[in-house]
GROMACS .gro file of C-alpha atoms in nm:
model
  411
    1MET     CA    1  -4.297  -1.534   0.595
    2ASN     CA    2  -4.216  -1.745   0.289
    3PRO     CA    3  -4.279  -2.114   0.374
    4PHE     CA    4  -4.099  -2.228   0.058
    5LEU     CA    5  -3.767  -2.054   0.135
    6LYS     CA    6  -3.492  -2.301   0.229
    7ILE     CA    7  -3.114  -2.332   0.248
    8ASN     CA    8  -2.967  -2.674   0.174
    9ILE     CA    9  -2.606  -2.765   0.258
   10SER     CA   10  -2.445  -3.066   0.092
   11SER     CA   11  -2.094  -3.206   0.146
   12ASN     CA   12  -1.902  -3.524   0.069
   13SER     CA   13  -1.972  -3.675   0.410
   14GLY     CA   14  -2.144  -3.604   0.740
   15PRO     CA   15  -1.958  -3.367   0.973
   16LEU     CA   16  -1.702  -3.155   0.793
   17SER     CA   17  -1.330  -3.223   0.791
   18ASN     CA   18  -1.087  -2.940   0.866
   19GLU     CA   19  -1.093  -2.830   0.500
   20GLU     CA   20  -1.383  -2.925   0.277
   21TYR     CA   21  -1.594  -2.786  -0.003
   22VAL     CA   22  -1.969  -2.757   0.056
   23THR     CA   23  -2.250  -2.667  -0.183
   24VAL     CA   24  -2.499  -2.409  -0.057
   25THR     CA   25  -2.833  -2.401  -0.238
   26VAL     CA   26  -3.108  -2.145  -0.173
   27SER     CA   27  -3.451  -2.239  -0.308
   28GLY     CA   28  -3.802  -2.099  -0.291
   29VAL     CA   29  -3.705  -1.734  -0.344
   30LEU     CA   30  -4.026  -1.577  -0.476
   31ILE     CA   31  -3.878  -1.245  -0.590
   32PRO     CA   32  -3.499  -1.267  -0.640
   33ASP     CA   33  -3.315  -0.938  -0.600
   34GLU     CA   34  -2.957  -0.824  -0.661
   35SER     CA   35  -2.942  -0.716  -0.295
   36ASP     CA   36  -2.981  -1.079  -0.179
   37TRP     CA   37  -2.670  -1.242  -0.035
   38ILE     CA   38  -2.548  -1.540   0.170
   39ALA     CA   39  -2.316  -1.520   0.471
   40MET     CA   40  -2.132  -1.792   0.658
   41ILE     CA   41  -2.162  -1.724   1.032
   42SER     CA   42  -1.904  -1.867   1.269
   43PRO     CA   43  -2.038  -1.799   1.621
   44SER     CA   44  -1.721  -1.901   1.804
   45HIS     CA   45  -1.395  -2.020   1.643
   46SER     CA   46  -1.378  -2.160   1.291
   47ALA     CA   47  -1.372  -2.526   1.395
   48THR     CA   48  -1.700  -2.507   1.587
   49ASP     CA   49  -2.049  -2.516   1.439
   50ILE     CA   50  -2.116  -2.274   1.155
   51GLU     CA   51  -2.434  -2.177   0.974
   52PHE     CA   52  -2.527  -2.009   0.648
   53VAL     CA   53  -2.769  -1.717   0.651
   54PHE     CA   54  -2.968  -1.578   0.356
   55PHE     CA   55  -3.003  -1.198   0.365
   56THR     CA   56  -3.175  -0.937   0.156
   57GLY     CA   57  -3.120  -0.561   0.164
   58GLY     CA   58  -2.752  -0.564   0.070
   59PHE     CA   59  -2.471  -0.494   0.316
   60ASN     CA   60  -2.603  -0.156   0.430
   61THR     CA   61  -2.953  -0.267   0.540
   62PRO     CA   62  -2.927  -0.646   0.584
   63CYS     CA   63  -3.245  -0.836   0.671
   64VAL     CA   64  -3.234  -1.208   0.764
   65LEU     CA   65  -3.475  -1.419   0.557
   66THR     CA   66  -3.374  -1.772   0.663
   67ARG     CA   67  -3.095  -1.976   0.824
   68SER     CA   68  -2.947  -2.315   0.741
   69GLY     CA   69  -2.910  -2.448   1.093
   70ALA     CA   70  -2.583  -2.573   1.241
   71VAL     CA   71  -2.317  -2.735   1.024
   72ASN     CA   72  -2.078  -2.945   1.232
   73PHE     CA   73  -1.708  -3.030   1.214
   74ALA     CA   74  -1.591  -3.386   1.277
   75ASN     CA   75  -1.308  -3.278   1.509
   76PRO     CA   76  -1.359  -2.924   1.636
   77ASN     CA   77  -1.068  -2.947   1.881
   78ALA     CA   78  -0.784  -3.041   1.645
   79PRO     CA   79  -0.483  -2.806   1.663
   80LEU     CA   80  -0.442  -2.658   1.315
   81TYR     CA   81  -0.272  -2.394   1.099
   82GLY     CA   82   0.081  -2.398   1.238
   83HIS     CA   83   0.283  -2.095   1.134
   84LEU     CA   84   0.663  -2.107   1.101
   85SER     CA   85   0.880  -1.799   1.141
   86SER     CA   86   1.256  -1.753   1.151
   87ILE     CA   87   1.424  -1.599   1.455
   88ASP     CA   88   1.749  -1.459   1.315
   89SER     CA   89   1.977  -1.475   1.013
   90THR     CA   90   2.161  -1.789   1.126
   91GLY     CA   91   1.876  -2.022   1.025
   92SER     CA   92   1.948  -2.251   1.321
   93SER     CA   93   1.614  -2.184   1.495
   94MET     CA   94   1.248  -2.159   1.394
   95LYS     CA   95   0.941  -2.055   1.593
   96LEU     CA   96   0.618  -2.250   1.546
   97THR     CA   97   0.284  -2.087   1.639
   98TRP     CA   98  -0.055  -2.260   1.646
   99VAL     CA   99  -0.393  -2.222   1.818
  100SER     CA  100  -0.579  -2.462   2.047
  101GLY     CA  101  -0.880  -2.462   2.273
  102ASP     CA  102  -0.662  -2.608   2.549
  103LYS     CA  103  -0.486  -2.360   2.776
  104GLU     CA  104  -0.242  -2.621   2.905
  105PRO     CA  105   0.103  -2.615   2.742
  106GLN     CA  106   0.138  -2.843   2.442
  107GLN     CA  107   0.452  -2.934   2.251
  108VAL     CA  108   0.621  -2.955   1.917
  109GLN     CA  109   0.816  -3.269   1.834
  110TYR     CA  110   1.080  -3.237   1.565
  111GLY     CA  111   1.397  -3.377   1.420
  112ASP     CA  112   1.546  -3.689   1.578
  113GLY     CA  113   1.339  -3.712   1.895
  114LYS     CA  114   1.356  -3.348   2.007
  115SER     CA  115   1.060  -3.173   2.168
  116GLN     CA  116   0.978  -2.832   2.310
  117ALA     CA  117   0.687  -2.724   2.530
  118SER     CA  118   0.475  -2.430   2.414
  119GLN     CA  119   0.431  -2.089   2.571
  120VAL     CA  120   0.059  -2.003   2.589
  121THR     CA  121  -0.119  -1.669   2.557
  122THR     CA  122  -0.455  -1.533   2.443
  123PHE     CA  123  -0.663  -1.216   2.425
  124THR     CA  124  -1.015  -1.133   2.535
  125GLN     CA  125  -1.306  -0.922   2.418
  126ALA     CA  126  -1.200  -0.655   2.667
  127ASP     CA  127  -0.869  -0.615   2.480
  128MET     CA  128  -1.046  -0.494   2.166
  129CYS     CA  129  -1.122  -0.130   2.086
  130SER     CA  130  -1.452   0.002   2.219
  131GLY     CA  131  -1.635   0.306   2.089
  132ILE     CA  132  -1.968   0.479   2.056
  133LEU     CA  133  -2.065   0.268   1.755
  134LYS     CA  134  -2.078  -0.109   1.765
  135SER     CA  135  -1.787  -0.283   1.593
  136PRO     CA  136  -1.733  -0.639   1.468
  137ALA     CA  137  -1.442  -0.702   1.705
  138VAL     CA  138  -1.622  -0.606   2.027
  139ASP     CA  139  -1.989  -0.663   1.957
  140PHE     CA  140  -2.161  -0.863   1.683
  141GLY     CA  141  -1.847  -1.020   1.532
  142TRP     CA  142  -1.648  -1.122   1.840
  143HIS     CA  143  -1.471  -1.458   1.804
  144ASP     CA  144  -1.315  -1.647   2.092
  145PRO     CA  145  -0.956  -1.704   1.975
  146GLY     CA  146  -0.885  -2.000   2.200
  147TYR     CA  147  -0.522  -2.015   2.313
  148ILE     CA  148  -0.218  -1.921   2.106
  149HIS     CA  149   0.075  -2.160   2.149
  150SER     CA  150   0.432  -2.094   2.039
  151ALA     CA  151   0.744  -2.307   2.072
  152LEU     CA  152   1.103  -2.252   1.965
  153MET     CA  153   1.279  -2.528   1.769
  154THR     CA  154   1.659  -2.505   1.786
  155GLY     CA  155   1.966  -2.688   1.662
  156PHE     CA  156   1.891  -2.684   1.290
  157GLN     CA  157   2.178  -2.742   1.049
  158PRO     CA  158   2.218  -2.576   0.706
  159SER     CA  159   2.086  -2.759   0.398
  160SER     CA  160   1.905  -3.016   0.613
  161GLY     CA  161   1.542  -3.124   0.619
  162TYR     CA  162   1.336  -3.168   0.936
  163SER     CA  163   0.993  -3.310   1.016
  164TYR     CA  164   0.775  -3.181   1.298
  165ARG     CA  165   0.434  -3.224   1.456
  166TYR     CA  166   0.253  -3.020   1.720
  167GLY     CA  167  -0.040  -3.032   1.962
  168ARG     CA  168  -0.123  -3.289   2.230
  169ASP     CA  169  -0.074  -3.665   2.239
  170TYR     CA  170  -0.447  -3.742   2.246
  171VAL     CA  171  -0.733  -3.674   2.006
  172ASP     CA  172  -0.991  -3.399   2.034
  173SER     CA  173  -0.743  -3.154   2.189
  174GLY     CA  174  -0.735  -2.791   2.081
  175SER     CA  175  -0.952  -2.561   1.873
  176VAL     CA  176  -0.861  -2.310   1.608
  177TYR     CA  177  -0.991  -2.001   1.441
  178GLY     CA  178  -0.856  -1.733   1.216
  179THR     CA  179  -0.959  -1.369   1.253
  180PRO     CA  180  -0.943  -1.095   0.991
  181ASP     CA  181  -0.770  -0.793   1.143
  182SER     CA  182  -1.029  -0.522   1.084
  183GLY     CA  183  -1.327  -0.372   1.261
  184GLY     CA  184  -1.198  -0.279   1.606
  185GLU     CA  185  -0.923  -0.531   1.682
  186CYS     CA  186  -0.659  -0.256   1.732
  187GLY     CA  187  -0.397  -0.501   1.609
  188VAL     CA  188  -0.435  -0.717   1.923
  189PRO     CA  189  -0.495  -1.049   1.741
  190TYR     CA  190  -0.211  -0.981   1.500
  191GLU     CA  191   0.036  -0.887   1.776
  192THR     CA  192  -0.063  -1.194   1.976
  193TYR     CA  193  -0.036  -1.439   1.690
  194PHE     CA  194   0.278  -1.289   1.537
  195PRO     CA  195   0.495  -1.113   1.799
  196MET     CA  196   0.775  -0.911   1.640
  197PRO     CA  197   1.099  -0.773   1.791
  198THR     CA  198   0.960  -0.426   1.859
  199SER     CA  199   1.090  -0.209   2.143
  200ALA     CA  200   0.738  -0.160   2.285
  201LYS     CA  201   0.380  -0.257   2.205
  202ASP     CA  202   0.291   0.092   2.083
  203LYS     CA  203   0.614   0.123   1.879
  204PRO     CA  204   0.564  -0.136   1.603
  205TRP     CA  205   0.879  -0.066   1.406
  206TYR     CA  206   1.185  -0.291   1.402
  207SER     CA  207   1.462  -0.432   1.185
  208ILE     CA  208   1.602  -0.781   1.133
  209ASP     CA  209   1.880  -0.941   0.932
  210GLN     CA  210   1.799  -1.248   0.724
  211GLY     CA  211   2.100  -1.388   0.541
  212SER     CA  212   2.236  -1.113   0.317
  213VAL     CA  213   1.929  -0.889   0.360
  214HIS     CA  214   1.859  -0.619   0.619
  215PHE     CA  215   1.485  -0.559   0.662
  216THR     CA  216   1.367  -0.224   0.797
  217VAL     CA  217   1.000  -0.251   0.898
  218ILE     CA  218   0.805   0.066   0.980
  219SER     CA  219   0.451   0.157   1.079
  220THR     CA  220   0.281   0.391   0.835
  221GLU     CA  221   0.003   0.427   1.096
  222HIS     CA  222   0.232   0.604   1.345
  223ASN     CA  223   0.406   0.940   1.325
  224TRP     CA  224   0.675   0.931   1.056
  225LEU     CA  225   0.731   1.308   1.023
  226GLU     CA  226   1.082   1.446   1.051
  227ASN     CA  227   1.205   1.461   1.414
  228SER     CA  228   0.938   1.214   1.531
  229GLU     CA  229   1.057   0.911   1.729
  230GLN     CA  230   0.994   0.673   1.441
  231TYR     CA  231   1.166   0.900   1.189
  232GLU     CA  232   1.478   0.920   1.405
  233TRP     CA  233   1.472   0.543   1.446
  234MET     CA  234   1.444   0.495   1.067
  235LYS     CA  235   1.732   0.731   1.003
  236ASN     CA  236   1.959   0.566   1.260
  237ASP     CA  237   1.867   0.213   1.157
  238LEU     CA  238   1.937   0.270   0.788
  239LYS     CA  239   2.266   0.446   0.863
  240SER     CA  240   2.382   0.160   1.087
  241VAL     CA  241   2.350  -0.117   0.827
  242ASP     CA  242   2.676  -0.305   0.769
  243ARG     CA  243   2.667  -0.354   0.392
  244SER     CA  244   2.959  -0.599   0.407
  245ARG     CA  245   2.736  -0.840   0.604
  246THR     CA  246   2.397  -0.745   0.457
  247PRO     CA  247   2.456  -0.578   0.120
  248TRP     CA  248   2.079  -0.562   0.054
  249VAL     CA  249   1.830  -0.338   0.232
  250ILE     CA  250   1.456  -0.398   0.198
  251PHE     CA  251   1.229  -0.128   0.344
  252THR     CA  252   0.868  -0.222   0.413
  253GLY     CA  253   0.546  -0.077   0.553
  254HIS     CA  254   0.170  -0.095   0.508
  255ARG     CA  255   0.065   0.206   0.300
  256PRO     CA  256   0.259   0.246  -0.027
  257MET     CA  257   0.468   0.533  -0.158
  258TYR     CA  258   0.381   0.442  -0.517
  259SER     CA  259   0.054   0.292  -0.641
  260SER     CA  260  -0.175   0.350  -0.938
  261ALA     CA  261  -0.462   0.341  -0.690
  262ASP     CA  262  -0.562   0.650  -0.494
  263ALA     CA  263  -0.382   0.528  -0.181
  264VAL     CA  264  -0.069   0.741  -0.147
  265ASP     CA  265  -0.007   1.005   0.120
  266VAL     CA  266   0.215   1.263  -0.050
  267ASP     CA  267   0.330   1.395   0.288
  268PHE     CA  268   0.458   1.047   0.377
  269VAL     CA  269   0.650   1.026   0.050
  270GLU     CA  270   0.796   1.375   0.096
  271ALA     CA  271   0.912   1.298   0.451
  272VAL     CA  272   1.049   0.945   0.420
  273GLU     CA  273   1.151   0.889   0.057
  274PRO     CA  274   1.478   1.089   0.086
  275LEU     CA  275   1.591   0.851   0.363
  276LEU     CA  276   1.555   0.559   0.122
  277VAL     CA  277   1.765   0.722  -0.149
  278ASP     CA  278   2.028   0.866   0.087
  279ASN     CA  279   2.085   0.521   0.242
  280LYS     CA  280   2.064   0.330  -0.087
  281VAL     CA  281   1.762   0.116  -0.005
  282ASP     CA  282   1.733  -0.144  -0.279
  283LEU     CA  283   1.369  -0.250  -0.257
  284ALA     CA  284   1.057  -0.110  -0.088
  285LEU     CA  285   0.766  -0.350  -0.031
  286TRP     CA  286   0.414  -0.229   0.052
  287GLY     CA  287   0.063  -0.357   0.117
  288HIS     CA  288  -0.275  -0.185   0.161
  289VAL     CA  289  -0.367  -0.200  -0.209
  290HIS     CA  290  -0.478  -0.551  -0.300
  291ASN     CA  291  -0.289  -0.616  -0.621
  292TYR     CA  292   0.071  -0.630  -0.743
  293GLU     CA  293   0.254  -0.337  -0.900
  294ARG     CA  294   0.626  -0.282  -0.966
  295THR     CA  295   0.805   0.041  -1.049
  296CYS     CA  296   1.125   0.152  -1.216
  297SER     CA  297   1.405   0.279  -0.994
  298VAL     CA  298   1.197   0.576  -0.888
  299TYR     CA  299   1.248   0.896  -0.689
  300GLN     CA  300   1.005   1.188  -0.665
  301SER     CA  301   0.785   1.012  -0.924
  302ASN     CA  302   1.065   1.017  -1.182
  303CYS     CA  303   1.232   0.707  -1.325
  304MET     CA  304   1.598   0.740  -1.236
  305ALA     CA  305   1.687   0.410  -1.406
  306MET     CA  306   1.512   0.134  -1.599
  307PRO     CA  307   1.570  -0.241  -1.583
  308THR     CA  308   1.729  -0.434  -1.869
  309LYS     CA  309   1.666  -0.793  -1.973
  310ASP     CA  310   1.910  -1.065  -1.864
  311LYS     CA  311   1.986  -1.374  -2.074
  312ASP     CA  312   1.661  -1.536  -1.952
  313GLY     CA  313   1.450  -1.230  -2.034
  314ILE     CA  314   1.406  -1.126  -1.669
  315ASP     CA  315   1.397  -0.755  -1.583
  316THR     CA  316   1.725  -0.673  -1.405
  317TYR     CA  317   1.804  -0.358  -1.211
  318ASN     CA  318   2.174  -0.269  -1.192
  319HIS     CA  319   2.249  -0.123  -0.848
  320VAL     CA  320   2.623  -0.116  -0.911
  321ASN     CA  321   2.549   0.243  -1.009
  322TYR     CA  322   2.268   0.306  -0.760
  323THR     CA  323   2.009   0.575  -0.834
  324ALA     CA  324   1.689   0.493  -0.640
  325PRO     CA  325   1.495   0.201  -0.492
  326VAL     CA  326   1.252  -0.025  -0.674
  327HIS     CA  327   0.902  -0.020  -0.521
  328ALA     CA  328   0.653  -0.308  -0.527
  329VAL     CA  329   0.301  -0.330  -0.388
  330ILE     CA  330   0.246  -0.693  -0.284
  331GLY     CA  331  -0.105  -0.683  -0.136
  332MET     CA  332  -0.247  -0.972  -0.340
  333ALA     CA  333  -0.222  -1.258  -0.090
  334GLY     CA  334  -0.588  -1.313  -0.007
  335PHE     CA  335  -0.825  -1.018   0.034
  336THR     CA  336  -1.058  -0.908  -0.248
  337LEU     CA  337  -0.843  -0.785  -0.536
  338ASP     CA  338  -0.834  -0.418  -0.634
  339LYS     CA  339  -0.869  -0.341  -1.004
  340PHE     CA  340  -0.627  -0.109  -1.177
  341PRO     CA  341  -0.749   0.214  -1.338
  342SER     CA  342  -0.859   0.166  -1.698
  343LYS     CA  343  -0.581   0.399  -1.807
  344VAL     CA  344  -0.251   0.415  -1.613
  345VAL     CA  345  -0.067   0.731  -1.715
  346VAL     CA  346   0.223   0.729  -1.468
  347GLY     CA  347   0.555   0.643  -1.627
  348TRP     CA  348   0.703   0.478  -1.316
  349SER     CA  349   0.454   0.187  -1.317
  350LEU     CA  350   0.612  -0.097  -1.515
  351VAL     CA  351   0.425  -0.413  -1.416
  352ARG     CA  352   0.068  -0.456  -1.288
  353VAL     CA  353  -0.089  -0.790  -1.194
  354ALA     CA  354  -0.440  -0.823  -1.049
  355GLU     CA  355  -0.414  -1.188  -0.944
  356PHE     CA  356  -0.387  -1.365  -0.610
  357GLY     CA  357  -0.034  -1.470  -0.522
  358TYR     CA  358   0.259  -1.435  -0.288
  359THR     CA  359   0.614  -1.304  -0.303
  360ARG     CA  360   0.942  -1.495  -0.267
  361VAL     CA  361   1.287  -1.337  -0.231
  362HIS     CA  362   1.616  -1.520  -0.285
  363ALA     CA  363   1.932  -1.323  -0.217
  364THR     CA  364   2.305  -1.382  -0.241
  365LYS     CA  365   2.566  -1.113  -0.183
  366GLU     CA  366   2.563  -1.008  -0.550
  367ASP     CA  367   2.213  -1.092  -0.671
  368MET     CA  368   1.857  -1.066  -0.537
  369LYS     CA  369   1.571  -1.232  -0.724
  370ILE     CA  370   1.207  -1.156  -0.648
  371GLU     CA  371   0.927  -1.385  -0.769
  372VAL     CA  372   0.550  -1.348  -0.759
  373SER     CA  373   0.381  -1.688  -0.764
  374ARG     CA  374   0.030  -1.823  -0.750
  375ARG     CA  375  -0.098  -2.166  -0.660
  376ILE     CA  376  -0.234  -2.351  -0.964
  377SER     CA  377  -0.383  -2.657  -0.792
  378GLN     CA  378  -0.602  -2.695  -0.485
  379ASN     CA  379  -0.484  -3.052  -0.430
  380LYS     CA  380  -0.112  -3.028  -0.506
  381ASP     CA  381   0.163  -2.799  -0.383
  382THR     CA  382   0.225  -2.652  -0.726
  383ARG     CA  383   0.285  -2.291  -0.818
  384LYS     CA  384   0.330  -2.077  -1.126
  385VAL     CA  385   0.561  -1.776  -1.140
  386VAL     CA  386   0.363  -1.488  -1.291
  387GLU     CA  387   0.624  -1.212  -1.249
  388SER     CA  388   0.990  -1.190  -1.150
  389PHE     CA  389   1.278  -0.945  -1.150
  390ARG     CA  390   1.637  -0.920  -1.028
  391ILE     CA  391   1.859  -0.660  -0.863
  392THR     CA  392   2.236  -0.690  -0.889
  393THR     CA  393   2.520  -0.520  -0.704
  394ASP     CA  394   2.894  -0.542  -0.633
  395ARG     CA  395   2.888  -0.369  -0.294
  396VAL     CA  396   3.062  -0.650  -0.107
  397LEU     CA  397   3.342  -0.672  -0.365
  398LYS     CA  398   3.394  -0.297  -0.344
  399LEU     CA  399   3.402  -0.303   0.036
  400MET     CA  400   3.649  -0.593   0.036
  401SER     CA  401   3.869  -0.413  -0.214
  402SER     CA  402   3.854  -0.094  -0.007
  403ALA     CA  403   3.950  -0.287   0.308
  404GLU     CA  404   4.244  -0.452   0.131
  405ASN     CA  405   4.369  -0.114   0.005
  406SER     CA  406   4.343   0.030   0.356
  407LEU     CA  407   4.541  -0.266   0.491
  408GLU     CA  408   4.814  -0.214   0.232
  409LYS     CA  409   4.844   0.153   0.329
  410VAL     CA  410   4.878   0.058   0.696
  411ASN     CA  411   5.147  -0.201   0.617
   0.00000   0.00000   0.00000
C-alpha cells in the first residue's frame, strides 16, 4: 500500500450541477507508468453518485490502486436530456423522449397551454444478452436506466416556433442516465429509447418520408443476401418510391460500402449495391467508422461521375443525368475518432475529415444540400461548417412534363 497516493476532485461548487467540469488530480504516485489510467465509475444512473478510480496495468489487466470516494449531484432526480424526433413528413407532430427515476406518467407542456401525458417503459438486467463470459451490460457494467418517458406533441403549424417543458410539477422528480450501446446490450436500450417504425423487433429495417426525401433504413447486422427477407424488402421499398412526391432517396445502414478503413464487407457491396444504382439512390449514409469520408458518384469502386463547383465553390453532383449514388461515412458524432491511413490510394475517396461533428440535410424538390458541422463553443450554440456538398436534379419537372404529355394524348 502507498499511503501517499490520493485522488483529489475539485469543482466550482459543492454538489455537481447537471453539467459541470471537474478537475481530477492524482498525487503521490511513486513510480508513474504509461499503463496507469483513471476511470469515472457511475454505479447506477449518471445523475447519482459517481467516483473516480486510479488503475494501473492498462485495460487488459487493470488493478485498482485508489478511489476518490463519492462525488454527489445537487439534484439527482431532475428529468434531463429530452430527445425530439419527427413522426412523419407533415411536420405537424413531434415525439419527445426523456428519462426519469419516477415510473408514474409525467407530461410535456407546449405551445399555448397544451399538454400531453407520457407513456412509460423501461428495461431490466434480464433483458440484456447473457453468455459464458461476463459482459458490461449484464455483469460489472450494468446501469439501471430508470424509466423512459415519451409523449406526442401535435397540432404544429409550418414556419412556427414552439416552447415546451417536460417532467413533473415538483422538484427532485426523475433520474437520468445515458448508456453506450456496446458490451451485451443486444440493442435493447437503443430500441427502448428510440423506437422506430419497424415491422417487428427482430426486423430492424424500415422506411420513412421526410419532406421531399425518402429514407430507406436497413440493418447491416441481419441477412441482406439476395432472396433473404430483408433483401426482398429493400428491393420492393426502393421500387415503390413515388419520385413525384419524394424525388430524393437516401439509403442508410451501419456498416459502410465505401471507407478507407478496413471496414467493408465485399459480399455486402456485391449483393446490395446494384439495388442502389438500379433504383437511382442519390445518397448513401453510413456509420461504424468514426470519421467523415465522402466519395464521388461511385459504383463497383469506379467513379462514374465527379462533382463540379457551383458559384459558391461547393461541390455539386448533377443527378439530372444519374450514374451512381454518393456515399458518405458520418460516424464522427461522439465516439473516439478513427484516423485515416497515411496514404489513401483509392480514387473514389474525395473528402476525409477526422473531426467530431454532425450532419445536416436540407432538401427541396430540385436541390439537396448536405453540411457537416462542429460545435465551436461549449457555452454558446454556435457551429462551424467544415464540409458541404450539393446534389441537384430535375426529376419532378420531368415527371410533371411526362404527366402533361400523357394528358394531352388522352384528350
